[in-house]
Coordinates of N, CA and C in Angstrom, one line a residue:
Chain A
N1 N -116.3 15.1 -22.6 CA -115.7 13.8 -22.6 C -115.8 13.2 -21.2
A2 N -116.9 12.4 -21.0 CA -117.1 11.9 -19.6 C -115.9 10.9 -19.3
G3 N -115.7 10.9 -18.0 CA -114.6 10.0 -17.5 C -115.2 8.6 -17.4
V4 N -114.6 7.8 -16.5 CA -115.0 6.4 -16.3 C -116.3 6.4 -15.4
M5 N -117.3 5.8 -15.9 CA -118.6 5.8 -15.2 C -118.8 4.4 -14.6
Q6 N -119.1 4.5 -13.3 CA -119.4 3.2 -12.6 C -120.8 3.3 -12.0
N7 N -121.5 2.3 -12.1 CA -122.8 2.3 -11.3 C -123.1 0.8 -10.9
P8 N -123.9 0.7 -9.8 CA -124.3 1.8 -9.0 C -123.2 2.3 -8.1
R9 N -123.4 3.5 -7.4 CA -122.3 4.0 -6.5 C -122.4 3.2 -5.2
H10 N -123.6 2.8 -4.8 CA -123.7 2.0 -3.6 C -124.6 0.8 -3.9
L11 N -124.3 -0.3 -3.4 CA -125.1 -1.6 -3.6 C -125.1 -2.4 -2.4
V12 N -126.4 -2.7 -1.9 CA -126.5 -3.5 -0.8 C -127.1 -4.8 -1.2
R13 N -126.5 -5.9 -0.8 CA -127.0 -7.2 -1.1 C -127.1 -8.1 0.1
R14 N -128.0 -9.0 0.2 CA -128.1 -10.0 1.2 C -127.2 -11.1 0.9
R15 N -126.7 -11.8 1.9 CA -125.9 -13.0 1.6 C -126.6 -14.0 0.7
G16 N -125.8 -14.4 -0.3 CA -126.4 -15.4 -1.2 C -126.9 -14.8 -2.5
Q17 N -127.1 -13.5 -2.5 CA -127.6 -12.8 -3.7 C -126.5 -12.6 -4.7
E18 N -126.8 -12.1 -5.8 CA -125.8 -11.7 -6.8 C -125.6 -10.2 -6.9
A19 N -124.4 -9.8 -7.1 CA -124.1 -8.4 -7.3 C -123.5 -8.2 -8.7
R20 N -124.0 -7.2 -9.4 CA -123.5 -6.8 -10.7 C -123.0 -5.4 -10.7
L21 N -121.8 -5.2 -11.0 CA -121.2 -3.9 -11.0 C -120.8 -3.5 -12.5
R22 N -121.2 -2.3 -12.8 CA -121.0 -1.9 -14.2 C -119.9 -0.8 -14.4
C23 N -119.2 -0.8 -15.5 CA -118.2 0.2 -15.7 C -118.1 0.5 -17.2
S24 N -118.3 1.8 -17.5 CA -118.2 2.3 -18.9 C -116.8 3.0 -18.9
P25 N -115.9 2.6 -19.7 CA -114.6 3.2 -19.8 C -114.7 4.6 -20.4
M26 N -113.6 5.3 -20.3 CA -113.5 6.6 -20.9 C -113.5 6.4 -22.4
K27 N -114.1 7.4 -23.1 CA -114.2 7.3 -24.6 C -112.8 7.2 -25.2
G28 N -112.6 6.2 -26.1 CA -111.3 5.9 -26.7 C -110.4 5.0 -25.9
H29 N -110.8 4.6 -24.7 CA -110.1 3.6 -24.0 C -110.6 2.2 -24.2
S30 N -109.8 1.3 -24.5 CA -110.2 -0.1 -24.7 C -109.7 -1.1 -23.7
H31 N -108.9 -0.6 -22.7 CA -108.4 -1.5 -21.7 C -109.2 -1.1 -20.4
V32 N -109.7 -2.2 -19.7 CA -110.4 -2.0 -18.5 C -109.8 -2.8 -17.4
Y33 N -109.7 -2.3 -16.2 CA -109.1 -3.0 -15.0 C -110.1 -2.8 -13.9
W34 N -110.2 -3.9 -13.1 CA -111.1 -3.9 -11.9 C -110.2 -4.1 -10.7
Y35 N -110.4 -3.3 -9.7 CA -109.6 -3.4 -8.4 C -110.6 -3.4 -7.3
R36 N -110.2 -4.0 -6.2 CA -111.0 -4.1 -4.9 C -110.2 -3.4 -3.8
Q37 N -110.9 -2.6 -3.0 CA -110.2 -1.9 -1.9 C -111.0 -2.1 -0.7
L38 N -110.3 -2.6 0.4 CA -110.9 -2.8 1.7 C -110.6 -1.5 2.5
P39 N -111.3 -1.2 3.5 CA -111.1 0.0 4.3 C -109.6 0.1 4.7
E40 N -109.1 1.3 4.6 CA -107.7 1.6 5.0 C -106.6 0.7 4.3
E41 N -107.0 0.2 3.2 CA -106.1 -0.6 2.4 C -105.8 -0.1 1.0
G42 N -104.8 -0.6 0.4 CA -104.6 -0.2 -1.0 C -105.5 -1.0 -1.9
L43 N -105.3 -0.8 -3.2 CA -106.1 -1.5 -4.2 C -105.5 -2.8 -4.6
K44 N -106.3 -3.8 -4.6 CA -105.9 -5.1 -5.0 C -106.4 -5.4 -6.5
F45 N -105.5 -5.7 -7.4 CA -105.9 -6.0 -8.7 C -106.7 -7.3 -8.8
M46 N -107.8 -7.2 -9.6 CA -108.6 -8.4 -9.8 C -108.5 -8.9 -11.3
V47 N -108.8 -8.0 -12.3 CA -108.9 -8.5 -13.6 C -108.6 -7.4 -14.6
Y48 N -108.1 -7.8 -15.7 CA -107.7 -6.8 -16.8 C -108.4 -7.4 -18.1
L49 N -109.2 -6.5 -18.7 CA -109.9 -6.9 -19.9 C -109.7 -6.0 -21.1
Q50 N -109.8 -6.5 -22.3 CA -110.0 -5.7 -23.5 C -111.3 -6.2 -24.1
K51 N -111.7 -5.5 -25.1 CA -113.0 -5.8 -25.7 C -113.1 -7.3 -26.0
E52 N -114.1 -8.0 -25.4 CA -114.3 -9.4 -25.6 C -113.2 -10.4 -25.2
N53 N -112.2 -9.9 -24.5 CA -111.1 -10.7 -24.1 C -110.8 -10.5 -22.6
I54 N -110.5 -11.5 -21.9 CA -109.9 -11.4 -20.5 C -108.4 -11.6 -20.7
I55 N -107.7 -10.5 -20.4 CA -106.2 -10.6 -20.6 C -105.5 -11.2 -19.4
D56 N -105.9 -10.8 -18.2 CA -105.3 -11.2 -17.0 C -106.3 -11.3 -15.9
E57 N -106.6 -12.4 -15.4 CA -107.5 -12.6 -14.3 C -106.9 -13.2 -13.0
S58 N -105.6 -12.9 -12.9 CA -104.8 -13.6 -11.8 C -105.3 -13.1 -10.4
G59 N -105.9 -12.0 -10.3 CA -106.4 -11.5 -9.0 C -107.8 -11.8 -8.7
M60 N -108.5 -12.6 -9.6 CA -109.9 -12.9 -9.3 C -110.0 -14.2 -8.5
P61 N -110.8 -14.1 -7.5 CA -111.1 -15.4 -6.8 C -111.6 -16.4 -7.8
K62 N -111.2 -17.7 -7.5 CA -111.5 -18.7 -8.5 C -113.0 -19.0 -8.6
E63 N -113.7 -18.8 -7.5 CA -115.2 -19.1 -7.5 C -116.0 -17.8 -7.3
R64 N -117.2 -17.8 -7.8 CA -118.2 -16.8 -7.6 C -118.0 -15.5 -8.4
F65 N -116.8 -15.2 -8.8 CA -116.4 -14.0 -9.4 C -116.2 -14.2 -10.9
S66 N -116.8 -13.3 -11.7 CA -116.5 -13.3 -13.1 C -116.6 -11.9 -13.7
A67 N -116.0 -11.7 -14.8 CA -116.0 -10.4 -15.4 C -116.1 -10.5 -16.9
E68 N -116.7 -9.5 -17.6 CA -116.7 -9.5 -19.0 C -116.7 -8.1 -19.5
F69 N -116.3 -7.9 -20.8 CA -116.2 -6.6 -21.4 C -116.7 -6.9 -22.9
P70 N -118.0 -6.9 -23.1 CA -118.5 -7.2 -24.4 C -118.2 -6.2 -25.5
K71 N -118.5 -6.6 -26.7 CA -118.2 -5.7 -27.8 C -119.0 -4.4 -27.7
E72 N -120.2 -4.6 -27.3 CA -121.1 -3.4 -27.0 C -121.4 -3.3 -25.5
G73 N -121.4 -2.2 -25.0 CA -121.9 -2.0 -23.6 C -120.8 -2.0 -22.6
P74 N -121.1 -1.8 -21.3 CA -120.1 -1.7 -20.3 C -119.4 -3.0 -19.9
S75 N -118.4 -2.9 -19.2 CA -117.8 -4.0 -18.5 C -118.6 -4.4 -17.3
I76 N -118.7 -5.6 -17.0 CA -119.5 -6.1 -15.9 C -118.6 -7.0 -15.0
L77 N -118.7 -6.7 -13.7 CA -118.1 -7.5 -12.7 C -119.2 -8.2 -11.9
R78 N -119.2 -9.5 -11.9 CA -120.4 -10.2 -11.4 C -119.9 -11.0 -10.2
I79 N -120.6 -10.9 -9.1 CA -120.2 -11.7 -7.9 C -121.5 -12.5 -7.5
Q80 N -121.4 -13.8 -7.6 CA -122.5 -14.7 -7.3 C -122.5 -15.1 -5.8
Q81 N -123.6 -15.3 -5.3 CA -123.7 -15.8 -3.9 C -122.8 -15.0 -2.9
V82 N -123.1 -13.7 -2.9 CA -122.2 -12.9 -2.1 C -122.1 -13.3 -0.6
V83 N -121.0 -13.1 0.0 CA -120.7 -13.3 1.4 C -120.3 -12.0 2.0
R84 N -120.3 -11.9 3.4 CA -119.9 -10.7 4.1 C -118.5 -10.2 3.7
G85 N -117.6 -11.1 3.4 CA -116.3 -10.8 3.1 C -116.1 -10.1 1.7
D86 N -117.2 -10.1 0.9 CA -117.1 -9.4 -0.4 C -117.4 -7.9 -0.2
S87 N -117.8 -7.5 1.0 CA -118.1 -6.1 1.2 C -116.8 -5.3 1.0
A88 N -116.8 -4.3 0.1 CA -115.6 -3.6 -0.2 C -116.0 -2.5 -1.2
A89 N -115.0 -1.7 -1.6 CA -115.2 -0.7 -2.7 C -114.6 -1.4 -3.9
Y90 N -115.3 -1.4 -5.0 CA -114.8 -1.9 -6.3 C -114.6 -0.8 -7.3
F91 N -113.3 -0.7 -7.7 CA -113.0 0.4 -8.6 C -112.7 -0.2 -10.0
C92 N -113.1 0.6 -11.0 CA -112.8 0.3 -12.4 C -111.9 1.4 -12.9
A93 N -111.0 1.0 -13.7 CA -110.1 2.0 -14.4 C -110.0 1.7 -15.9
S94 N -109.7 2.6 -16.7 CA -109.4 2.4 -18.1 C -108.2 3.1 -18.6
S95 N -107.7 2.6 -19.7 CA -106.5 3.3 -20.3 C -106.6 3.1 -21.8
P96 N -105.8 4.0 -22.5 CA -105.9 3.9 -24.0 C -105.2 2.6 -24.4
P97 N -105.4 2.2 -25.7 CA -104.8 1.0 -26.2 C -103.3 1.2 -26.7
W98 N -102.8 2.4 -26.5 CA -101.4 2.6 -27.0 C -100.7 3.4 -26.0
G99 N -99.4 3.4 -26.0 CA -98.5 4.2 -25.2 C -98.6 3.8 -23.7
V100 N -97.9 4.7 -22.9 CA -97.9 4.4 -21.5 C -98.5 5.6 -20.8
Y101 N -99.7 5.4 -20.2 CA -100.4 6.5 -19.6 C -100.9 6.0 -18.2
G102 N -101.2 7.0 -17.4 CA -101.9 6.7 -16.1 C -103.3 6.2 -16.4
Y103 N -103.8 5.5 -15.4 CA -105.2 5.0 -15.5 C -106.1 6.1 -15.1
T104 N -107.3 6.1 -15.7 CA -108.4 6.9 -15.3 C -109.4 6.0 -14.5
F105 N -109.6 6.4 -13.3 CA -110.5 5.7 -12.4 C -111.9 6.2 -12.3
G106 N -112.8 5.3 -12.1 CA -114.2 5.7 -11.8 C -114.3 6.0 -10.3
S107 N -115.5 6.4 -9.9 CA -115.7 6.7 -8.5 C -116.0 5.5 -7.6
G108 N -116.1 4.3 -8.2 CA -116.2 3.1 -7.4 C -117.6 2.7 -7.1
T109 N -117.8 1.5 -6.8 CA -119.1 0.9 -6.3 C -118.8 0.4 -4.9
R110 N -119.5 0.9 -3.9 CA -119.4 0.4 -2.6 C -120.4 -0.7 -2.3
L111 N -119.9 -1.9 -2.2 CA -120.8 -3.1 -2.0 C -120.8 -3.4 -0.5
T112 N -122.0 -3.5 0.0 CA -122.3 -3.9 1.4 C -123.1 -5.2 1.4
V113 N -122.6 -6.2 2.0 CA -123.3 -7.5 2.1 C -123.9 -7.6 3.5
V114 N -125.2 -7.7 3.6 CA -125.8 -7.8 4.9 C -126.4 -9.2 5.2
Chain B
S1 N -100.1 -9.7 -5.5 CA -99.2 -9.4 -4.4 C -99.0 -7.9 -4.4
Q2 N -98.7 -7.3 -3.2 CA -98.4 -5.9 -3.1 C -97.0 -5.7 -3.6
Q3 N -96.8 -4.8 -4.5 CA -95.5 -4.5 -5.0 C -94.9 -3.3 -4.3
G4 N -95.7 -2.2 -4.3 CA -95.2 -1.0 -3.6 C -95.5 -0.9 -2.2
E5 N -94.6 -0.3 -1.4 CA -94.9 -0.2 0.0 C -94.5 1.3 0.4
E6 N -95.6 2.0 0.7 CA -95.4 3.4 1.0 C -95.0 3.6 2.5
D7 N -94.2 4.7 2.7 CA -93.8 5.0 4.0 C -93.7 6.5 4.1
P8 N -94.2 7.2 5.2 CA -94.9 6.5 6.3 C -96.3 6.1 5.9
Q9 N -97.0 5.4 6.8 CA -98.4 5.0 6.6 C -99.3 6.3 6.8
A10 N -98.9 7.1 7.7 CA -99.7 8.4 7.9 C -98.7 9.5 8.2
L11 N -99.1 10.7 7.8 CA -98.3 11.9 7.9 C -99.2 13.1 8.2
S12 N -98.8 13.8 9.2 CA -99.6 15.0 9.5 C -98.7 16.2 9.6
I13 N -99.0 17.2 8.8 CA -98.2 18.4 8.7 C -99.0 19.7 8.7
Q14 N -98.3 20.8 8.9 CA -99.0 22.1 8.9 C -99.1 22.6 7.5
E15 N -100.1 23.4 7.2 CA -100.2 24.0 5.9 C -98.9 24.9 5.6
G16 N -98.5 24.8 4.4 CA -97.3 25.5 4.0 C -96.0 24.7 4.1
E17 N -96.0 23.6 4.9 CA -94.8 22.7 5.0 C -94.8 21.8 3.8
N18 N -93.6 21.2 3.6 CA -93.5 20.2 2.5 C -93.8 18.8 3.1
A19 N -94.3 18.0 2.2 CA -94.7 16.6 2.6 C -93.9 15.7 1.7
T20 N -93.2 14.7 2.3 CA -92.4 13.7 1.5 C -92.9 12.3 1.9
M21 N -93.3 11.6 0.8 CA -93.7 10.2 1.0 C -92.8 9.3 0.1
N22 N -92.5 8.1 0.7 CA -91.6 7.2 0.0 C -92.3 5.9 -0.4
C23 N -91.8 5.3 -1.4 CA -92.3 4.1 -2.0 C -91.2 3.1 -2.3
S24 N -91.2 1.9 -1.8 CA -90.2 0.9 -2.1 C -91.0 -0.2 -2.8
Y25 N -90.3 -0.9 -3.8 CA -90.9 -1.9 -4.5 C -89.9 -3.1 -4.6
K26 N -90.3 -4.2 -5.1 CA -89.5 -5.4 -5.0 C -88.9 -5.9 -6.3
T27 N -89.6 -5.8 -7.4 CA -89.1 -6.3 -8.7 C -88.8 -5.2 -9.7
S28 N -88.2 -5.5 -10.8 CA -87.9 -4.5 -11.8 C -89.1 -4.0 -12.4
I29 N -89.1 -2.7 -12.7 CA -90.3 -2.0 -13.2 C -90.0 -1.3 -14.5
N30 N -91.1 -1.0 -15.3 CA -91.0 -0.2 -16.4 C -91.3 1.3 -16.1
N31 N -92.3 1.4 -15.3 CA -92.8 2.8 -14.9 C -93.3 2.7 -13.5
L32 N -93.2 3.9 -12.8 CA -93.8 4.0 -11.5 C -94.7 5.3 -11.6
Q33 N -95.9 5.1 -10.9 CA -96.9 6.2 -11.0 C -97.3 6.5 -9.5
W34 N -97.7 7.8 -9.3 CA -98.3 8.2 -8.1 C -99.7 8.6 -8.3
Y35 N -100.6 8.2 -7.4 CA -102.0 8.6 -7.4 C -102.5 9.2 -6.1
R36 N -103.5 10.0 -6.2 CA -104.1 10.5 -5.0 C -105.6 10.0 -4.9
Q37 N -106.0 9.8 -3.6 CA -107.4 9.4 -3.4 C -107.9 10.2 -2.3
N38 N -108.9 11.0 -2.6 CA -109.7 11.7 -1.5 C -110.7 10.7 -0.9
S39 N -111.0 10.9 0.3 CA -111.9 10.0 1.1 C -113.1 9.6 0.3
G40 N -113.3 8.4 0.1 CA -114.6 7.9 -0.6 C -114.6 8.1 -2.1
R41 N -113.5 8.5 -2.7 CA -113.5 8.8 -4.1 C -112.6 7.8 -4.9
G42 N -112.6 7.9 -6.2 CA -111.7 7.1 -7.0 C -110.3 7.8 -7.0
L43 N -109.3 7.0 -7.5 CA -108.0 7.5 -7.6 C -107.8 8.5 -8.7
V44 N -106.9 9.5 -8.5 CA -106.6 10.4 -9.5 C -105.1 10.3 -9.9
H45 N -104.8 10.2 -11.1 CA -103.4 10.0 -11.5 C -102.7 11.4 -11.4
L46 N -101.5 11.3 -10.7 CA -100.7 12.5 -10.5 C -99.5 12.7 -11.4
I47 N -98.7 11.6 -11.5 CA -97.5 11.7 -12.3 C -96.9 10.3 -12.6
L48 N -96.3 10.2 -13.7 CA -95.7 8.9 -14.1 C -94.2 9.2 -14.4
I49 N -93.4 8.3 -13.9 CA -91.9 8.4 -14.1 C -91.5 7.1 -14.7
R50 N -90.7 7.1 -15.7 CA -90.2 5.9 -16.4 C -88.9 5.4 -15.7
S51 N -88.6 4.2 -15.9 CA -87.5 3.6 -15.2 C -86.2 4.2 -15.6
N52 N -86.1 4.9 -16.8 CA -84.9 5.5 -17.2 C -84.8 7.0 -16.8
E53 N -85.8 7.4 -16.0 CA -85.8 8.8 -15.5 C -85.5 8.8 -14.1
R54 N -84.9 9.9 -13.6 CA -84.5 10.0 -12.2 C -85.3 11.0 -11.4
E55 N -85.9 12.0 -12.1 CA -86.6 13.0 -11.4 C -87.6 13.6 -12.4
K56 N -88.8 14.0 -11.8 CA -89.8 14.6 -12.7 C -90.6 15.6 -11.8
H57 N -91.0 16.7 -12.4 CA -91.7 17.7 -11.7 C -93.1 18.0 -12.4
S58 N -94.1 18.3 -11.6 CA -95.4 18.7 -12.1 C -96.0 19.7 -11.1
G59 N -95.9 20.9 -11.4 CA -96.5 21.9 -10.4 C -95.7 21.8 -9.1
R60 N -96.5 21.6 -8.0 CA -95.9 21.5 -6.7 C -95.4 20.1 -6.4
L61 N -95.5 19.2 -7.3 CA -95.1 17.8 -7.1 C -93.7 17.6 -7.7
R62 N -92.9 16.8 -6.9 CA -91.6 16.4 -7.4 C -91.4 14.9 -7.1
V63 N -91.1 14.1 -8.1 CA -91.0 12.7 -7.9 C -89.6 12.3 -8.3
T64 N -89.0 11.5 -7.5 CA -87.7 10.9 -7.8 C -87.8 9.4 -7.9
L65 N -86.9 8.8 -8.6 CA -86.8 7.4 -8.8 C -85.4 6.9 -8.7
D66 N -85.1 5.9 -7.8 CA -83.8 5.3 -7.7 C -84.0 3.8 -8.0
T67 N -83.7 3.4 -9.2 CA -83.9 2.0 -9.5 C -82.9 1.1 -8.8
S68 N -81.8 1.6 -8.5 CA -80.8 0.7 -7.8 C -81.3 0.4 -6.4
K69 N -82.0 1.3 -5.8 CA -82.6 1.0 -4.4 C -84.0 0.6 -4.5
K70 N -84.6 0.5 -5.7 CA -86.0 0.2 -5.9 C -86.8 1.1 -5.0
S71 N -86.7 2.4 -5.2 CA -87.5 3.3 -4.3 C -87.8 4.5 -5.1
S72 N -88.8 5.2 -4.7 CA -89.3 6.5 -5.2 C -89.8 7.4 -4.1
S73 N -89.7 8.6 -4.3 CA -90.3 9.6 -3.3 C -91.2 10.6 -4.1
L74 N -92.2 11.0 -3.3 CA -93.1 12.1 -3.8 C -93.0 13.2 -2.8
L75 N -92.6 14.4 -3.3 CA -92.6 15.6 -2.5 C -93.6 16.5 -3.0
I76 N -94.4 17.0 -2.0 CA -95.4 18.0 -2.3 C -94.9 19.3 -1.5
T77 N -94.7 20.3 -2.3 CA -94.2 21.5 -1.6 C -95.3 22.5 -1.3
A78 N -95.1 23.3 -0.3 CA -96.0 24.3 0.2 C -97.4 23.7 0.3
S79 N -97.6 22.7 1.1 CA -98.8 22.0 1.1 C -100.0 22.8 1.5
R80 N -101.2 22.4 1.1 CA -102.4 23.1 1.4 C -103.4 22.1 2.0
A81 N -104.4 22.6 2.7 CA -105.4 21.7 3.3 C -106.0 20.8 2.2
A82 N -106.2 21.3 1.0 CA -106.8 20.5 -0.1 C -105.9 19.3 -0.5
D83 N -104.7 19.3 0.0 CA -103.8 18.2 -0.4 C -104.1 17.0 0.5
T84 N -104.9 17.2 1.6 CA -105.3 16.1 2.5 C -105.9 14.9 1.7
A85 N -105.3 13.8 1.7 CA -105.7 12.6 0.9 C -104.8 11.5 1.2
S86 N -105.1 10.3 0.6 CA -104.2 9.2 0.6 C -103.4 9.2 -0.7
Y87 N -102.2 8.9 -0.6 CA -101.3 8.8 -1.8 C -100.7 7.4 -2.0
F88 N -100.9 7.0 -3.2 CA -100.4 5.6 -3.6 C -99.4 5.6 -4.7
C89 N -98.4 4.7 -4.5 CA -97.5 4.5 -5.7 C -98.0 3.2 -6.3
A90 N -97.7 3.1 -7.6 CA -98.1 2.0 -8.4 C -97.1 1.7 -9.4
T91 N -96.8 0.4 -9.7 CA -95.7 0.0 -10.6 C -96.3 -0.9 -11.7
D92 N -95.6 -0.9 -12.8 CA -95.9 -1.9 -13.8 C -94.6 -2.4 -14.4
S93 N -94.6 -3.7 -14.9 CA -93.4 -4.3 -15.4 C -93.6 -4.7 -16.8
G94 N -93.9 -3.8 -17.7 CA -94.2 -4.1 -19.1 C -95.7 -4.1 -19.2
N95 N -96.2 -5.0 -20.0 CA -97.7 -5.0 -20.2 C -98.4 -5.8 -19.1
T96 N -98.2 -5.2 -17.9 CA -98.9 -5.8 -16.8 C -99.7 -4.8 -16.1
P97 N -100.8 -5.1 -15.5 CA -101.6 -4.1 -14.8 C -100.9 -3.5 -13.6
L98 N -101.2 -2.3 -13.3 CA -100.6 -1.6 -12.2 C -100.8 -2.4 -10.8
V99 N -99.7 -2.4 -10.0 CA -99.8 -3.0 -8.7 C -99.6 -1.8 -7.7
F100 N -100.5 -1.7 -6.8 CA -100.6 -0.6 -5.9 C -100.0 -0.9 -4.5
G101 N -99.4 0.1 -3.8 CA -99.1 -0.1 -2.4 C -100.3 0.2 -1.6
K102 N -100.1 0.2 -0.2 CA -101.1 0.5 0.7 C -101.4 1.9 1.0
G103 N -100.5 2.8 0.5 CA -100.7 4.2 0.6 C -100.2 4.9 1.8
T104 N -100.1 6.2 1.7 CA -99.8 7.1 2.8 C -100.9 8.1 3.0
R105 N -101.4 8.1 4.2 CA -102.5 9.1 4.5 C -101.9 10.4 5.0
L106 N -102.1 11.4 4.2 CA -101.6 12.7 4.5 C -102.7 13.6 5.0
S107 N -102.4 14.3 6.1 CA -103.3 15.3 6.7 C -102.6 16.6 6.7
V108 N -103.1 17.6 6.1 CA -102.6 18.9 6.1 C -103.5 19.8 7.0
I109 N -102.9 20.3 8.1 CA -103.7 21.1 9.0 C -103.6 22.6 8.7
A110 N -104.7 23.2 8.6 CA -104.7 24.6 8.3 C -104.4 25.5 9.5

């Protein structure tokens, strides 16, 4: 039973390009969360999704950032026209649709904008 | 917004000693959780304590929760070099995503 799979592990983009980060939740988990972490900082919540629905995007920047979790396939975090300030580690986590459980995290995608 | 605030920011101890980390939060919560993050890796869930619980144990971990003071502590007994990591508390207030603190960096020296 594989855990949360994120890819790529490392992503380098030039300023102005697009970054696509993928997350496949743990089997049986239908809730997906995206967090951003800057060096020596905690995790900042970005967006919470269920299949085909954005439940809470209060942590997402208003521009250039979008997220989806389609009926089939992984969740995608998309950053358009990246800037140097977008450089960070982006973590995806998933949880089951019932009860109260801890999140299962992926290993993250480290985005570097050059 | 950052809900949890861990204290201290960094902690260095000798192997075999106990490590205590504290977490304070601002608003009412349903649950509080502790996570560990090894350098460059994802977070690993350690323990969850509900708002109506005061203490919980899991192996060498002991967590306490004082809702009147809006604070929690994580105690790691008989620490090992492998416990070196950053430790984060996280809170939820019902059906809300977890909000994490900035973490405590623990170094256990062999």
